[in-house]
XYZ file of C-alpha atoms in Angstrom:
257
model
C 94.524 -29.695 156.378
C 96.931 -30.480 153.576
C 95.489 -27.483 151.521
C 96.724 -25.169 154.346
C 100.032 -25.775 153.066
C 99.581 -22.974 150.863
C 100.086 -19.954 153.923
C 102.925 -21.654 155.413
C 106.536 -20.934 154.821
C 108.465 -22.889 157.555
C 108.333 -26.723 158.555
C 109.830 -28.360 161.255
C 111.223 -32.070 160.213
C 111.268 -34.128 163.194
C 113.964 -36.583 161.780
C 114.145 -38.543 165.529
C 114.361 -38.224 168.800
C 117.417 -40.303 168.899
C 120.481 -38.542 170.298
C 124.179 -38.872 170.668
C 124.085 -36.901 173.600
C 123.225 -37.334 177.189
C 122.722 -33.387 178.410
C 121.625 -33.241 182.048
C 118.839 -31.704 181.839
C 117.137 -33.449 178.779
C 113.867 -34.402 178.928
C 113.616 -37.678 176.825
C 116.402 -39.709 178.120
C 114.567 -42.301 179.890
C 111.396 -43.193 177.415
C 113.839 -41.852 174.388
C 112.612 -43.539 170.233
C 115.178 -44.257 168.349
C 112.904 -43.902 166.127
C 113.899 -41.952 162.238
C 111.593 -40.093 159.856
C 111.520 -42.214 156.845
C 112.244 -41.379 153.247
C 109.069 -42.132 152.303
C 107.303 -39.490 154.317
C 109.529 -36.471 153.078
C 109.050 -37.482 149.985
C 105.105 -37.524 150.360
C 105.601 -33.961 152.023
C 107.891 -32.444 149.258
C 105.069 -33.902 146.587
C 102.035 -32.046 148.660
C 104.351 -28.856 149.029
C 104.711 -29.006 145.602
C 101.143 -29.782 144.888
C 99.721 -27.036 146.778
C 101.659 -24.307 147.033
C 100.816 -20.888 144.898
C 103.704 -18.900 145.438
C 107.304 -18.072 144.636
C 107.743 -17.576 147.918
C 110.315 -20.232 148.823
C 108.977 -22.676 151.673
C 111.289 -23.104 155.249
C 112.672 -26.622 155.842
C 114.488 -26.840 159.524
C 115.719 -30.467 160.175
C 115.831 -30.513 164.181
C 115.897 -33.921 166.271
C 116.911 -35.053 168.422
C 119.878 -34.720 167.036
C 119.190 -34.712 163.228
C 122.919 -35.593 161.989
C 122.512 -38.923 163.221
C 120.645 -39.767 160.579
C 123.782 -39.900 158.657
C 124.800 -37.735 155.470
C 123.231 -40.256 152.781
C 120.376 -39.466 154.221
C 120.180 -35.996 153.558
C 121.960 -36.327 150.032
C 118.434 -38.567 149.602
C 116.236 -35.636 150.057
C 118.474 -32.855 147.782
C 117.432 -35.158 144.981
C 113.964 -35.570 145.887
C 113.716 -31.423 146.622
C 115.601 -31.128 142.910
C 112.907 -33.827 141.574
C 110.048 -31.714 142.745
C 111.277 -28.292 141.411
C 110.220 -26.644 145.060
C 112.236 -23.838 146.436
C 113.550 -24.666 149.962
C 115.328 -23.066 151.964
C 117.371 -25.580 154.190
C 118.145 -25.135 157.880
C 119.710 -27.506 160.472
C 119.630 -27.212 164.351
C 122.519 -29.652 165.721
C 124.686 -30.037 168.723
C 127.722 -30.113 166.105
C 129.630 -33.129 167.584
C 128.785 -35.441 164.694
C 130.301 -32.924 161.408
C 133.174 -33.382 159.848
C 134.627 -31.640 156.389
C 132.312 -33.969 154.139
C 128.944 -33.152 156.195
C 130.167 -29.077 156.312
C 130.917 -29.176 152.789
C 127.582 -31.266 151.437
C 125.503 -28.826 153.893
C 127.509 -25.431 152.920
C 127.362 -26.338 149.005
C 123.325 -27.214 149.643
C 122.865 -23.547 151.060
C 121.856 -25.332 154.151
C 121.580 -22.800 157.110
C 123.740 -24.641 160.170
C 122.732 -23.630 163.168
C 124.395 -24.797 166.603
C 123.546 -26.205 170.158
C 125.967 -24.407 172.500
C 125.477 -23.568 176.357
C 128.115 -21.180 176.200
C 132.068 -21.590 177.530
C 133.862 -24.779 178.326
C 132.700 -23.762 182.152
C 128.787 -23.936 181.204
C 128.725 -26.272 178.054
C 130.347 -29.036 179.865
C 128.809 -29.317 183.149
C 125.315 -29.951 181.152
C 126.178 -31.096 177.837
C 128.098 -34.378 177.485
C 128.413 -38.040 176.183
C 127.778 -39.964 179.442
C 130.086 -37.383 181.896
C 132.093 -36.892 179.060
C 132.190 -32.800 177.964
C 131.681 -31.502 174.340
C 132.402 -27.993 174.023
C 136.003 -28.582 172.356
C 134.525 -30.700 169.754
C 131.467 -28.335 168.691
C 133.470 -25.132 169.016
C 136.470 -26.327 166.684
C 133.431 -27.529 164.460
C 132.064 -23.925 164.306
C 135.388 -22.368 163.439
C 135.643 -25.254 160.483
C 132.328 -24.270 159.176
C 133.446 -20.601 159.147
C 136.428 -20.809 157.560
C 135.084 -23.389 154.734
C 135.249 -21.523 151.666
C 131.607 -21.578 151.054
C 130.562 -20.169 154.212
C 129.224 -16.655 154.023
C 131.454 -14.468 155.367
C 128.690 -12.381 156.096
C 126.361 -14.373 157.853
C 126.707 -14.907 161.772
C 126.740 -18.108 163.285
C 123.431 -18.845 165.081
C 123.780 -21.236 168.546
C 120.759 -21.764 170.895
C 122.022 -21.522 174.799
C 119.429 -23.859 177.472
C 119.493 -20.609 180.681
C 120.109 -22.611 183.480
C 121.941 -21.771 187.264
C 125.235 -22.282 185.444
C 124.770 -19.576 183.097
C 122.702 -17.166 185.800
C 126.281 -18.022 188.176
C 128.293 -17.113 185.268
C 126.640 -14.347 183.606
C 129.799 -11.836 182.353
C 131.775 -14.796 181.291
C 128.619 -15.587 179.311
C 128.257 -12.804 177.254
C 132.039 -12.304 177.040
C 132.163 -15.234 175.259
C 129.519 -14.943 172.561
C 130.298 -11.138 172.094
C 134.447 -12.213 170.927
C 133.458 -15.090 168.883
C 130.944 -13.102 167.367
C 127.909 -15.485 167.653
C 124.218 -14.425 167.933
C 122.434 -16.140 170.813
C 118.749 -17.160 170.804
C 118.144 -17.778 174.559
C 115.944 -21.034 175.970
C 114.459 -20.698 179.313
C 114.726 -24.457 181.249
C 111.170 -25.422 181.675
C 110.627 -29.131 182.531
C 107.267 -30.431 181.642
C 106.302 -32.242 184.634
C 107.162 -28.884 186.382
C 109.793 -30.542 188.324
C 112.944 -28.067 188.930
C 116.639 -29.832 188.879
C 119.397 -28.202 190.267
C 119.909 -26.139 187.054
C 116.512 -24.755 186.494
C 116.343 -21.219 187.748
C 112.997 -19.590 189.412
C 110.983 -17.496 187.306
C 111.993 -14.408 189.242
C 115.629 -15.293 188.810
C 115.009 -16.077 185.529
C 113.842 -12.913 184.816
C 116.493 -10.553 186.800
C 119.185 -12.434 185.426
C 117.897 -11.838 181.866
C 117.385 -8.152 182.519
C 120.829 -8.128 183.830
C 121.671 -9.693 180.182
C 120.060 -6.992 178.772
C 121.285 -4.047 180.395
C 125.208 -5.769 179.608
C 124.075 -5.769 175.867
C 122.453 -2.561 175.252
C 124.947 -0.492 177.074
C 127.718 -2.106 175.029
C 128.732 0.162 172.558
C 131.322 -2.682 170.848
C 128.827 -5.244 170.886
C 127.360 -6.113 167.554
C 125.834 -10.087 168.241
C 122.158 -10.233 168.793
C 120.545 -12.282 171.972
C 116.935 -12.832 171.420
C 114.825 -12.840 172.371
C 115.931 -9.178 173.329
C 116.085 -8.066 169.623
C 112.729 -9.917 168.600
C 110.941 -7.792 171.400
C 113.111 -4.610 170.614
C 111.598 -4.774 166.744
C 108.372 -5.367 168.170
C 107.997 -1.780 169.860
C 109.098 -0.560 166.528
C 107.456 -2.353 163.732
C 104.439 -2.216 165.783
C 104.101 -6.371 165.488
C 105.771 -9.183 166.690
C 107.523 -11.970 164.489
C 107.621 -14.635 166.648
C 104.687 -16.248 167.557
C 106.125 -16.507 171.503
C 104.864 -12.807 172.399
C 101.525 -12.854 170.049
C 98.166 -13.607 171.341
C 97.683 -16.176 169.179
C 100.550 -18.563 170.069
C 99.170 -21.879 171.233
């Protein structure tokens, strides 16, 4: 219901499932749209955001794809004006693989107060053996792109960069070298577990069990380390759980769908 709109505060913006990218274990490479979100849809979602909601509270845009920087940087320069014709207060976020920026798309997105968030499996070792452009490996693209973005001069210096990491037998095989490398380059982790939806397993998914021992071995790495000061969730979203008494992410509520 459209007049729900009033209790939410993020949206997800499916801008396509179309993808520069051909990761191993990706789930929409053989049926995959190349299919984009049209102007004409955020536009009638920036209008009903506007419409109906009652607060100051500023809403939560994340663009996510696919890979949503394929839709090209006009594109997104299209909906700053429409979010400056509609007077709403967003708060912009972007979940890419970071192959496709360059200094024009880092400095439109950094100037915009867009939050950038990155697609990284870890090292050179991990990243590449699952994340490529037809065999082709990535990491040395996406990690020079992160130290761009940090050393553009309108990049927070103190916010940390933000990279989601796919858990696979790669990462379980290579677990020190793992954390080692998001604890020097000072980058908070959110975790993904590999889950296919056909319950298949490939030769990267990991069992449940071994899912789970190597993520307590994770753990015990992380709180034990006195010099470490990155996050890895979801270890910190569960740790301010037992403390604030509720949970923030709607993963380890009852009411998650």
């Amino acid at each position: 219901r459209i007049e729900s709109m009033m209790h939410l505060d993020t949206i997800i913006i499916k801008t396509t499932y179309a993808c520069n990218f051909s990761c191993s274990y990706c789930y929409e490479q053989k049926n995959i749209s190349k299919k984009k979100i049209s102007l004409a849809i955020v536009d009638e979602l920036l209008k009903k955001i506007a419409l109906y909601s009652k607060s100051d509270k500023p809403f939560r845009m994340l663009w996510h794809g696919g890979e949503p920087l394929v839709m090209g940087l006009s594109f997104y320069k299209d909906v700053m004006d429409l979010q400056k014709e509609y007077q709403v207060k967003i708060i912009n976020s972007i979940q890419t693989n970071g192959y496709l920026l360059n200094d024009e798309t880092i400095d439109f997105l950094l100037k915009n107060n867009f939050h950038i968030g990155f697609s990284l499996d870890g090292p050179r070792r991990i990243h590449d053996s699952q994340r490529h452009i037809n065999g082709a490996g990535t990491f040395d693209t996406v990690f020079k792109n992160i130290v761009r973005m940090k050393a553009h001069t309108n990049y927070p210096q103190e916010r940390r960069v933000g990279v989601i990491s796919v858990f696979t037998k790669n990462t379980k095989e290579n677990l020190e070298e793992f954390y080692l490398f998001m604890k020097e380059n000072h980058l908070d982790v959110r975790i993904n577990d590999l889950v296919f939806w056909d319950g298949k397993e490939s030769w990267e998914s990991l069992s449940p069990n071994d899912y789970a021992s190597s993520l307590i071995t994770l753990f015990d790495m992380w709180v034990n380390d006195i010099d470490g000061d990155f996050i890895i969730n979801p270890f910190a979203e569960i740790i301010e759980g037992f403390i604030r008494g509720r949970v923030g992410v709607c993963t380890f509520s009852e009411k998650c769908h």
